[in-house]
Short mmCIF file of C-alpha atoms in Angstrom, two decimals:
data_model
loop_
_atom_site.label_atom_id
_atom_site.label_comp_id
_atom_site.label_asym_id
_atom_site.label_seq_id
_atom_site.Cartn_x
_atom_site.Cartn_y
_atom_site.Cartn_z
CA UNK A 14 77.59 4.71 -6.48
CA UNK A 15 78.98 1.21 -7.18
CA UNK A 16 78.02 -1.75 -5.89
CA UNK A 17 75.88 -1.02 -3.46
CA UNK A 18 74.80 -3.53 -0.88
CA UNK A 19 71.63 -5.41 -1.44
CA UNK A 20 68.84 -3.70 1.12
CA UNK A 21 69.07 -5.24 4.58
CA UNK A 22 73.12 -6.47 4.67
CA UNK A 23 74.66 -4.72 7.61
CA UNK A 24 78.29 -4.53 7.52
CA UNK A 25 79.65 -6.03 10.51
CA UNK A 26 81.50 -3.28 11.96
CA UNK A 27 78.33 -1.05 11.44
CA UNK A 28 76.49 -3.87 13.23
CA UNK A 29 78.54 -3.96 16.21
CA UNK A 30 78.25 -0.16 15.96
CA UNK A 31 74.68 0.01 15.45
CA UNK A 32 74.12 -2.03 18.84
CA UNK A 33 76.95 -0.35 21.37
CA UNK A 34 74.66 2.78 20.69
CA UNK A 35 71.03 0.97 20.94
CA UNK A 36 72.17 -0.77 24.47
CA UNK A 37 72.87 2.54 25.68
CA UNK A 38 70.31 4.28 24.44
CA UNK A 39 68.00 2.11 26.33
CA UNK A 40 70.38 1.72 29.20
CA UNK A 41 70.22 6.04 29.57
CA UNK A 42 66.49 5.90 28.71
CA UNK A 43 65.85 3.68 31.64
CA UNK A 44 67.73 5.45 34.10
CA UNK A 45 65.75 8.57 32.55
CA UNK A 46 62.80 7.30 33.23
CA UNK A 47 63.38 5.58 36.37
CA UNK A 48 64.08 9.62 37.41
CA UNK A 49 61.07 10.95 35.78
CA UNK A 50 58.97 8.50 38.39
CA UNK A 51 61.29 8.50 41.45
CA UNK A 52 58.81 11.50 42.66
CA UNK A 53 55.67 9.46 41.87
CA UNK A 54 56.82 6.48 43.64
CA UNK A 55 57.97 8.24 46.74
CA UNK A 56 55.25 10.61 46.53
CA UNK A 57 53.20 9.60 50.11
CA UNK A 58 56.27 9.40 52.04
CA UNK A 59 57.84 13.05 50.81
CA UNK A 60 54.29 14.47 51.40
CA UNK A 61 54.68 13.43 55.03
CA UNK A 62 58.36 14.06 55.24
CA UNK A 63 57.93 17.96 53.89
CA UNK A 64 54.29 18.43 54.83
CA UNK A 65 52.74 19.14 51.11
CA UNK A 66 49.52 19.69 50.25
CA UNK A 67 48.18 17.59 47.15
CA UNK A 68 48.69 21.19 45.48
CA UNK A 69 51.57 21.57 46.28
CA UNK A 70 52.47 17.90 45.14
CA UNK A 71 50.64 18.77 41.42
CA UNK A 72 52.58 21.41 40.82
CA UNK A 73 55.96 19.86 41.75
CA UNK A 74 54.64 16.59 39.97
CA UNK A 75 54.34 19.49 36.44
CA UNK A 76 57.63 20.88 37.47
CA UNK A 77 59.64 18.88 34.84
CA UNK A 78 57.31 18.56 32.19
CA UNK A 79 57.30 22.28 31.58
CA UNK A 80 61.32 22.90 31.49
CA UNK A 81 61.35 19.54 29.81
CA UNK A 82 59.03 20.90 26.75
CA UNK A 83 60.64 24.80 26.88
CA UNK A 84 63.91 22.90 26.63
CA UNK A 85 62.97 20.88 23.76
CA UNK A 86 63.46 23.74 21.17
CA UNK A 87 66.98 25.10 21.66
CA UNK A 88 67.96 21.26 22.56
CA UNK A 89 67.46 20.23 19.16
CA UNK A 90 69.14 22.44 17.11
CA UNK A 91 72.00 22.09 20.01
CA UNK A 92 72.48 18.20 19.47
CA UNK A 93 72.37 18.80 15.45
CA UNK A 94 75.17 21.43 15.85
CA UNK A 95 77.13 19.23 18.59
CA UNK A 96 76.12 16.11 17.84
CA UNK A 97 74.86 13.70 20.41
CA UNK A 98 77.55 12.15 22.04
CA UNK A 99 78.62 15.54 24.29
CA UNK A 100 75.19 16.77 24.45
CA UNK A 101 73.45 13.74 26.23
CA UNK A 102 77.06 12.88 28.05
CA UNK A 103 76.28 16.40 29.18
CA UNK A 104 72.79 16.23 30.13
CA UNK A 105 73.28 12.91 31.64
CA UNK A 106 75.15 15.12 34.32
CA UNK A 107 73.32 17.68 34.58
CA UNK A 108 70.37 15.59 35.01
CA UNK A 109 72.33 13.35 37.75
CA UNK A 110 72.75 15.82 39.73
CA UNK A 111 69.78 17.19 39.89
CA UNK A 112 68.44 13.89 40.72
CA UNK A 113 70.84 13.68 43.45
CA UNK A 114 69.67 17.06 44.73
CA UNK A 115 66.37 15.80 45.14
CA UNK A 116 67.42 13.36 47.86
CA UNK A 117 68.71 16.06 49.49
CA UNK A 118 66.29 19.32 49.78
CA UNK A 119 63.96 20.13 52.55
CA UNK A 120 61.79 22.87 51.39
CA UNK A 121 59.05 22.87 48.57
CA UNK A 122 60.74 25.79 46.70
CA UNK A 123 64.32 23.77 46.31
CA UNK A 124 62.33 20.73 45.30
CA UNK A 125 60.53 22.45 42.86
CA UNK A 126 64.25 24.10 41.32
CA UNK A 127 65.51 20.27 41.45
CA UNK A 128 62.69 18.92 39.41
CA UNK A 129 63.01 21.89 36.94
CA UNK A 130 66.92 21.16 36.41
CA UNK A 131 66.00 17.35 35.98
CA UNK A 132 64.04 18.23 33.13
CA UNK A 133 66.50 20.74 31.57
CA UNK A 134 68.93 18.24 31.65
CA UNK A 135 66.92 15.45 30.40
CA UNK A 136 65.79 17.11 27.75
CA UNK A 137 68.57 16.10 25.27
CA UNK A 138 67.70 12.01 25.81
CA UNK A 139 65.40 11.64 22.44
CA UNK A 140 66.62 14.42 20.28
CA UNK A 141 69.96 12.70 20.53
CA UNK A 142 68.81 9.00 20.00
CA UNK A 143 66.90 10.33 17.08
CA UNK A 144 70.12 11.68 15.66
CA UNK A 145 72.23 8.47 16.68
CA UNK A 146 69.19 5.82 14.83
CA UNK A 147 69.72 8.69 11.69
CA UNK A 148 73.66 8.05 11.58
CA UNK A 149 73.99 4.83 11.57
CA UNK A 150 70.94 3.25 10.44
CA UNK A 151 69.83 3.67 6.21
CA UNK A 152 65.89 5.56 6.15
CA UNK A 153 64.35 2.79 5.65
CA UNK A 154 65.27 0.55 8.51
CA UNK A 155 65.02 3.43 11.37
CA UNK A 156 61.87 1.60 12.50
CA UNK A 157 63.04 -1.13 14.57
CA UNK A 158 65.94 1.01 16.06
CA UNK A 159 63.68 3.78 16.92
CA UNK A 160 61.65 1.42 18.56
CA UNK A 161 63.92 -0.60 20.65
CA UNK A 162 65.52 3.10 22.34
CA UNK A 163 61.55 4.15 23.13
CA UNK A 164 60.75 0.97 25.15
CA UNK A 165 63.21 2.56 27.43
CA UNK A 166 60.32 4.70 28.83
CA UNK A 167 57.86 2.34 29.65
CA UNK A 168 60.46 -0.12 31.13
CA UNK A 169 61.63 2.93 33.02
CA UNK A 170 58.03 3.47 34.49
CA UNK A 171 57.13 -0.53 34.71
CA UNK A 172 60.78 -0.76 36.72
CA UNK A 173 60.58 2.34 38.87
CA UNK A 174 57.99 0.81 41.56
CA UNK A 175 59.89 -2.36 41.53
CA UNK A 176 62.96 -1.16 42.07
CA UNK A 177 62.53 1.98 44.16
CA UNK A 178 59.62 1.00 46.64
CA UNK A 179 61.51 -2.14 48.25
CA UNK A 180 64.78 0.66 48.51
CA UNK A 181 62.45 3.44 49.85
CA UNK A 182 61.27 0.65 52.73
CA UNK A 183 64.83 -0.35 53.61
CA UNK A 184 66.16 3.14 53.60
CA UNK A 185 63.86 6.15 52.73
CA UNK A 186 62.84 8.10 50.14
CA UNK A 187 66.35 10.46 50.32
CA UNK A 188 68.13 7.46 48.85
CA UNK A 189 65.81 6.69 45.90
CA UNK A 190 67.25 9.59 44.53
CA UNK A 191 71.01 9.49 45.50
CA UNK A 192 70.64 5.83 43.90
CA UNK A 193 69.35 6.65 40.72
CA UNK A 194 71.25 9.90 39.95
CA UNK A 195 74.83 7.58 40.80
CA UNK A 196 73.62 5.36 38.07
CA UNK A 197 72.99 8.60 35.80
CA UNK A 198 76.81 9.80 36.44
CA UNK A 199 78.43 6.33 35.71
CA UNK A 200 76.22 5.74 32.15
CA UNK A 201 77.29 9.47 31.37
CA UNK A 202 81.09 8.11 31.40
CA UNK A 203 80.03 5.30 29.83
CA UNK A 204 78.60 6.79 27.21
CA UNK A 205 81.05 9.25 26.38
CA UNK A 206 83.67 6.89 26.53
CA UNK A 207 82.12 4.51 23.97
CA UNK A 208 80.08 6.52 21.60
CA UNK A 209 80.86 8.09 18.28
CA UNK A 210 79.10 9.16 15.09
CA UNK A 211 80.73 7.45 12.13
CA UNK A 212 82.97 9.39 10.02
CA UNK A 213 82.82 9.40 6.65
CA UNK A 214 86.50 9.37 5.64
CA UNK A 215 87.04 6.16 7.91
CA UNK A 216 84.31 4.10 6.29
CA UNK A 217 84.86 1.29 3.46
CA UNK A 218 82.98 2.16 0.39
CA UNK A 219 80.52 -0.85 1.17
CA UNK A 220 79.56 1.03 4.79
CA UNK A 221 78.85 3.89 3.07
CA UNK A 222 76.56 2.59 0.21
CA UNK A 223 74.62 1.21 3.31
CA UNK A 224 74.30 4.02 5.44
CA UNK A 225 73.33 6.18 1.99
CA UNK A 226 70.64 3.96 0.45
CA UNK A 227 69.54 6.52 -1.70
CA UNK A 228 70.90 9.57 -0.16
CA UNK A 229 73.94 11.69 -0.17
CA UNK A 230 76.28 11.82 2.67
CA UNK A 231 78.33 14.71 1.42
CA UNK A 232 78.84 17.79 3.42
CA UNK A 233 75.20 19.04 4.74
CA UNK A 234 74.37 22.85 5.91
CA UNK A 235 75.73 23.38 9.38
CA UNK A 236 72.44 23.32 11.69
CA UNK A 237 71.97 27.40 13.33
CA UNK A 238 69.01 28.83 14.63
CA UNK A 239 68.31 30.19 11.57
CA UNK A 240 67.88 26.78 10.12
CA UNK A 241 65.57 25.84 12.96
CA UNK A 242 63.52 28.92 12.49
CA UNK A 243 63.01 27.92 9.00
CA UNK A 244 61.47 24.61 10.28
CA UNK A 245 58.48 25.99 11.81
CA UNK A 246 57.54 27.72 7.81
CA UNK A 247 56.59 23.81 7.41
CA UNK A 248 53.24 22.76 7.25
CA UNK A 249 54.85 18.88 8.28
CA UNK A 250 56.55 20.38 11.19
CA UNK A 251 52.92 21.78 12.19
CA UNK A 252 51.78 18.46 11.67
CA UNK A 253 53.80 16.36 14.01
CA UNK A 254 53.94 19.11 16.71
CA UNK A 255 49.90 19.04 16.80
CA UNK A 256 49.97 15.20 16.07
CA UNK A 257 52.22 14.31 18.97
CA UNK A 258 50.34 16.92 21.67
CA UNK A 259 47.67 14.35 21.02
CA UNK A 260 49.46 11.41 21.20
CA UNK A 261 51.29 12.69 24.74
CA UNK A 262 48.28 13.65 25.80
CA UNK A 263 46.32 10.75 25.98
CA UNK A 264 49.51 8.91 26.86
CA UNK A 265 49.89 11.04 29.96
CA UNK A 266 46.28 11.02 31.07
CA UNK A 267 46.60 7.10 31.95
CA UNK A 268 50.34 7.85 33.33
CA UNK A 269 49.58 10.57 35.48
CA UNK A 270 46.34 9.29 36.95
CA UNK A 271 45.67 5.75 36.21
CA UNK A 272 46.10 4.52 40.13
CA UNK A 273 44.14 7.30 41.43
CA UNK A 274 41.46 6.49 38.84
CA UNK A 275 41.03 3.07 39.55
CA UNK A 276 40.93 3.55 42.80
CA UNK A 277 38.23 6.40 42.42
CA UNK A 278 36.77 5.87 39.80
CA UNK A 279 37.03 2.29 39.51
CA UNK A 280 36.47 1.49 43.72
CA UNK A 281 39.48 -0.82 43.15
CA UNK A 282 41.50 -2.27 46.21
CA UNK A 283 44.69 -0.38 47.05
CA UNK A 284 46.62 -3.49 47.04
CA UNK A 285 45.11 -4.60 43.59
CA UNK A 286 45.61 -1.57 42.45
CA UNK A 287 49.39 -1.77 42.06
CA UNK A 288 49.25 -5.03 40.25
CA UNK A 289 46.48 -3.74 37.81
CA UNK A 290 48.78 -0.37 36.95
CA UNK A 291 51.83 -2.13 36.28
CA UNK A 292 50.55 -4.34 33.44
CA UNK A 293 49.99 -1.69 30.78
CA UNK A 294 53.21 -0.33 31.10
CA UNK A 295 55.07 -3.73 30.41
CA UNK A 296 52.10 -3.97 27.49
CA UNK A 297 53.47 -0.41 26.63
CA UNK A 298 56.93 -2.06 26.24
CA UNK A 299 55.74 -4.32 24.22
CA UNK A 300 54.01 -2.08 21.98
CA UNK A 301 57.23 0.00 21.58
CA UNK A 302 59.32 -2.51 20.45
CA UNK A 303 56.82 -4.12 18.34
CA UNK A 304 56.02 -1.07 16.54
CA UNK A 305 59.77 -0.09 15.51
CA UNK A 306 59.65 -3.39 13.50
CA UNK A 307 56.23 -3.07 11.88
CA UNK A 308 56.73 0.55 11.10
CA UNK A 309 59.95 -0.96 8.66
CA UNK A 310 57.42 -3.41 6.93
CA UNK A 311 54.79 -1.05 6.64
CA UNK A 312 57.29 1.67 5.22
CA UNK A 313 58.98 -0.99 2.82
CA UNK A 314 55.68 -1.50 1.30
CA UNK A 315 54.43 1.68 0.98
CA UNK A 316 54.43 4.27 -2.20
CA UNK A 317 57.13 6.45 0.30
CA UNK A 318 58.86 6.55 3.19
CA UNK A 319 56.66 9.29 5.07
CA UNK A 320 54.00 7.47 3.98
CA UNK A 321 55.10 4.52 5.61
CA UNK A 322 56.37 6.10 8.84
CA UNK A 323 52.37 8.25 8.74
CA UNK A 324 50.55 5.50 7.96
CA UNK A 325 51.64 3.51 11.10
CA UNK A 326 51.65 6.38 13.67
CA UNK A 327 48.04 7.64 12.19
CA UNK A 328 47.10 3.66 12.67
CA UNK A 329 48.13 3.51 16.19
CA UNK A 330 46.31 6.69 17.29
CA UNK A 331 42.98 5.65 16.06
CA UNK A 332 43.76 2.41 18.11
CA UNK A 333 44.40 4.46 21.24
CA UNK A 334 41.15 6.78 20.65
CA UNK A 335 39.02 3.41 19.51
CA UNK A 336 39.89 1.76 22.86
CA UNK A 337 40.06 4.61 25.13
CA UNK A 338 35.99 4.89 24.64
CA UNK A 339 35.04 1.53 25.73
CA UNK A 340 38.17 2.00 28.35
CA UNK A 341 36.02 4.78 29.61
CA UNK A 342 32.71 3.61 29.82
CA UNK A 343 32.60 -0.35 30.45
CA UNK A 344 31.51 -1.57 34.10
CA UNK A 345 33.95 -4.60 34.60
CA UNK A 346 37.38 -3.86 35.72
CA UNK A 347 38.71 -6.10 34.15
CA UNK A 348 37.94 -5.05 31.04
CA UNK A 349 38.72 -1.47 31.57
CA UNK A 350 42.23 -2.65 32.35
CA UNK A 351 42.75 -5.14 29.14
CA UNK A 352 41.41 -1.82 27.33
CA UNK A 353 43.45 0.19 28.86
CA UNK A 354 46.59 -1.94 28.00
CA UNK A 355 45.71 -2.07 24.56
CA UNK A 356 45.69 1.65 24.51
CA UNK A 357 48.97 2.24 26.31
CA UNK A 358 50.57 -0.68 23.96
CA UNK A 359 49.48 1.51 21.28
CA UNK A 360 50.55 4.81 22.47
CA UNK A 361 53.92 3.65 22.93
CA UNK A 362 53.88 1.98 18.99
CA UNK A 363 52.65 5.57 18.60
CA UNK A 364 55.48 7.45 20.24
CA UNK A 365 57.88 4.81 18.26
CA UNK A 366 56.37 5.50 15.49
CA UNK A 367 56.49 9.30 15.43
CA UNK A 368 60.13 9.23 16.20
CA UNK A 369 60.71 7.17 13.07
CA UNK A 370 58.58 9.80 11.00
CA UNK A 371 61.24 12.27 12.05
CA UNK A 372 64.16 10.67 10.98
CA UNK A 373 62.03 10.68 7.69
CA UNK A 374 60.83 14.02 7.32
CA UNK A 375 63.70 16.29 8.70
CA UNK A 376 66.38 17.58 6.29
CA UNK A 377 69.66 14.88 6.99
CA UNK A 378 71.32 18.39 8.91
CA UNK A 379 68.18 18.81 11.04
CA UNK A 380 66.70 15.74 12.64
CA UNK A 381 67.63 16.41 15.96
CA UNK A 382 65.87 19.52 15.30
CA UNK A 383 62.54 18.29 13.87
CA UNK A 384 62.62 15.44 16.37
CA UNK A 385 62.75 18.00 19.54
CA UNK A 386 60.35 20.32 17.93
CA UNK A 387 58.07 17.32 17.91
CA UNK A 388 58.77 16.52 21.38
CA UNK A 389 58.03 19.94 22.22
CA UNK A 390 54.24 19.77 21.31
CA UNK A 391 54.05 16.44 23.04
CA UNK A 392 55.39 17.18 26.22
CA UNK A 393 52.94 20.26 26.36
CA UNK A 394 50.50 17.92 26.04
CA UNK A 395 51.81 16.05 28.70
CA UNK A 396 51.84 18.78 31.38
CA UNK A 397 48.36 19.48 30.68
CA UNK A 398 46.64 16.23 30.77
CA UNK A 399 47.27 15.61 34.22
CA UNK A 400 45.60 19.52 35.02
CA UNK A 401 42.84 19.33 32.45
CA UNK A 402 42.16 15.80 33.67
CA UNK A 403 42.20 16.29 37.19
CA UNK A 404 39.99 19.41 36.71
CA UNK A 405 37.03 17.39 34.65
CA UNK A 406 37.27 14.34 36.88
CA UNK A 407 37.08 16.78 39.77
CA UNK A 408 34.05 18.61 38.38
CA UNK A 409 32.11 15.64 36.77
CA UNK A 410 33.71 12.34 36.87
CA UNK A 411 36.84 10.39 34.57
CA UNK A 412 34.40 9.15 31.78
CA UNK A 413 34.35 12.85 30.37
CA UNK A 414 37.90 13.23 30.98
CA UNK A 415 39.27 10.29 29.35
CA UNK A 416 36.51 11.23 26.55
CA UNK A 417 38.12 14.55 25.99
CA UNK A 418 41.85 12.65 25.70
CA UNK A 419 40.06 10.04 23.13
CA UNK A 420 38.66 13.46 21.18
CA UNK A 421 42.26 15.16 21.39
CA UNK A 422 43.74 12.41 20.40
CA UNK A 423 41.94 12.03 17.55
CA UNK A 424 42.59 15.20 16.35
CA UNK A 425 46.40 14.68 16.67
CA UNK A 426 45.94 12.11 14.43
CA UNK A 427 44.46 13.92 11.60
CA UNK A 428 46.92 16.36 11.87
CA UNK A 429 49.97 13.55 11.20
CA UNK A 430 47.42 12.69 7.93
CA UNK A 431 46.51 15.97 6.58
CA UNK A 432 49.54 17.62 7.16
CA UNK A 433 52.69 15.28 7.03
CA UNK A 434 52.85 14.72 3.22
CA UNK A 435 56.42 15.12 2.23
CA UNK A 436 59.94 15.46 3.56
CA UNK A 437 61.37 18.71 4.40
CA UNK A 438 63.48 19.74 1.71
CA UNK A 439 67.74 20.61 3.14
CA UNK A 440 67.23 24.25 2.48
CA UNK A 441 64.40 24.19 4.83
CA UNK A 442 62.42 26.61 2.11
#
């Protein structure tokens, strides 16, 4: 191709389409998340309200992650074949109105079918953005984008008690719910109304030279589920299914139960409490957005791209694991909660990270796929940390059970370096 752009100049009308998509992509992820934890926040008062038992309120509190994960698989291959702009405007409905629904049940079982919808429809939210960061960004500078759209979630969760409580105390729990799922219809129009993938026929020859660097944009295989079968006959795909069920996990041990274990474990005041579980998220933030940008320096100076992209998720896990132990076994609070930080920074570079790896490894026609696949094994994680951790803490103490997340972890991480070598080749082999 002639004339190619040097590395790093962004056409301007790429540009201003490059960051229409990342403001919404954060702007959905946020509401997303500020769903996901409506049920935490509100979780006393909806106890009282319906009567639950705390049994009753751990299974409805696993209700989305497991149609979340199940959904992950077809949702993939859906937003490669669709593309992302119906498939989240779609699931940005969907998951509205299941939101909505929340605010208005009465009965464990229609809470339960709420929270299962929610995830259903939710499930399209990263697939897509991992599709949208590979159509208009070039391979190598998916890092920073990829990182900016997965600070979403920890803003969502450092938000959601800031937000919701103060409305919950004005109002009640019902319209924590109605709230949020309003602001999930409105981005859906908004989204649909100003998203689109480029097209190749309407870009100058300079735009395309930048969104190529390096490879061909010309008619790819149509995603199918035959395509996405062929995925999982990948040793990578193995590799960042296994490596993310370890990142999740350990993620989702310190989401799940990090106020209940310093007040348990930790004897910490209720009131303190609430400051002390806040600041990893925002460090969590942080981590995500830092990450997106040192995954592109690590990748430009590396021998590859998935080398690049595997190098700095592989880095951050070890972090998480090497600061989970003394997180785990240290006798001032204080310093279990800068630990802590540290390792919820890192699992969010971690997450960033990962997402970038997909964008890397999947065929150009099946990122959406890979990406979800990925998911998949992470959000199984996810839905078993809080039961696995709940059960050791329950039958010895937390210092086992955030051992056990430091060991799986680990293991998550070796799988990323043993197994993640290459990129996928298009005819998925």
């Amino acid at each position: 191709m002639n004339a190619s752009p040097s590395y790093g100049i962004t056409p301007p009308r790429i540009r201003r389409r490059q960051t229409i998509a990342l403001v919404l992509l954060v702007v959905t992820g946020v509401i997303n998340y500020l769903d996901r934890a409506t049920l935490a926040v509100a979780n006393e008062f909806i106890r009282a309200d319906l009567g639950l038992s705390l049994g009753e309120m751990g299974l409805l509190l696993s209700a989305f992650s497991w149609s979340y994960a199940l959904c992950q698989l077809p949702v993939g291959v859906l937003v490669d074949k669709i593309g992302p702009r119906w498939l989240l405007g779609m699931g940005l409905v969907v998951w509205s109105l299941a939101q909505a629904a929340g605010g208005l049940v009465s009965s464990f079982g229609w809470f339960v079918l709420a929270r299962v919808v929610l995830g259903i429809g939710e499930a399209p939210q990263f697939p897509a953005a991992a599709r949208v960061v590979s159509n208009w960004f070039p391979l190598r500078a998916r890092g920073t984008p990829t990182g900016i759209y997965n600070s979403a979630s920890p803003l969502g969760f450092a938000l959601a008690p800031l937000c919701l409580s103060p409305l919950i105390a004005a109002t009640s729990w019902h319209w924590a719910f109605f709230v949020t799922g309003a602001l999930g219809i409105v981005a859906a129009v908004v989204w649909v109304m100003l998203y689109r993938d480029p097209v190749r026929e309407e870009l100058t020859e300079a735009e395309r030279a930048y969104l190529d660097e390096g490879q061909s944009l010309e008619a790819a295989p149509k995603a199918g589920f035959a395509s996405w079968r062929a995925l999982f006959r990948q040793r990578a795909t193995w590799g960042m299914l296994l490596g993310f069920f370890g990142s999740v996990y350990l993620n989702w041990v310190f989401l799940t139960w990090l106020p209940g274990y310093l007040r348990t474990e930790r004897h910490m005041d209720v009131a303190y409490v609430g400051v002390a579980a806040t600041i990893p998220f925002l460090c969590g933030f942080a981590g995500a957005l830092t990450a997106g940008w040192a995954s592109d320096q690590i990748t430009k100076r590396a021998a590859s791209t998935v080398t690049g992209r595997r190098t700095a998720v592989v880095l951050a896990m070890l972090g998480m694991v090497a600061f989970t132990i003394p997180a785990a076994l240290v006798e001032s609070n204080t310093a279990a909660i800068a630990c802590i930080s540290i390792v919820i920074f890192l699992a969010n570079a971690a997450s960033a990270c990962s997402w970038s790896l997909a964008t890397a490894v999947a065929p150009r026609s099946r990122v959406a796929s890979l990406g979800a696949i990925q998911n998949f094994g992470g959000f199984v994680g996810g839905a078993l940390a809080p039961i696995f951790t709940g059960y050791i803490a329950q039958s010895w103490s937390f210092v086992p059970a955030l051992l056990t997340g430091a060991a799986i972890a680990f293991a998550g991480a070796m799988a990323y370096q043993f197994l993640v070598l290459a990129p996928i080749p298009e005819q998925g082999g």
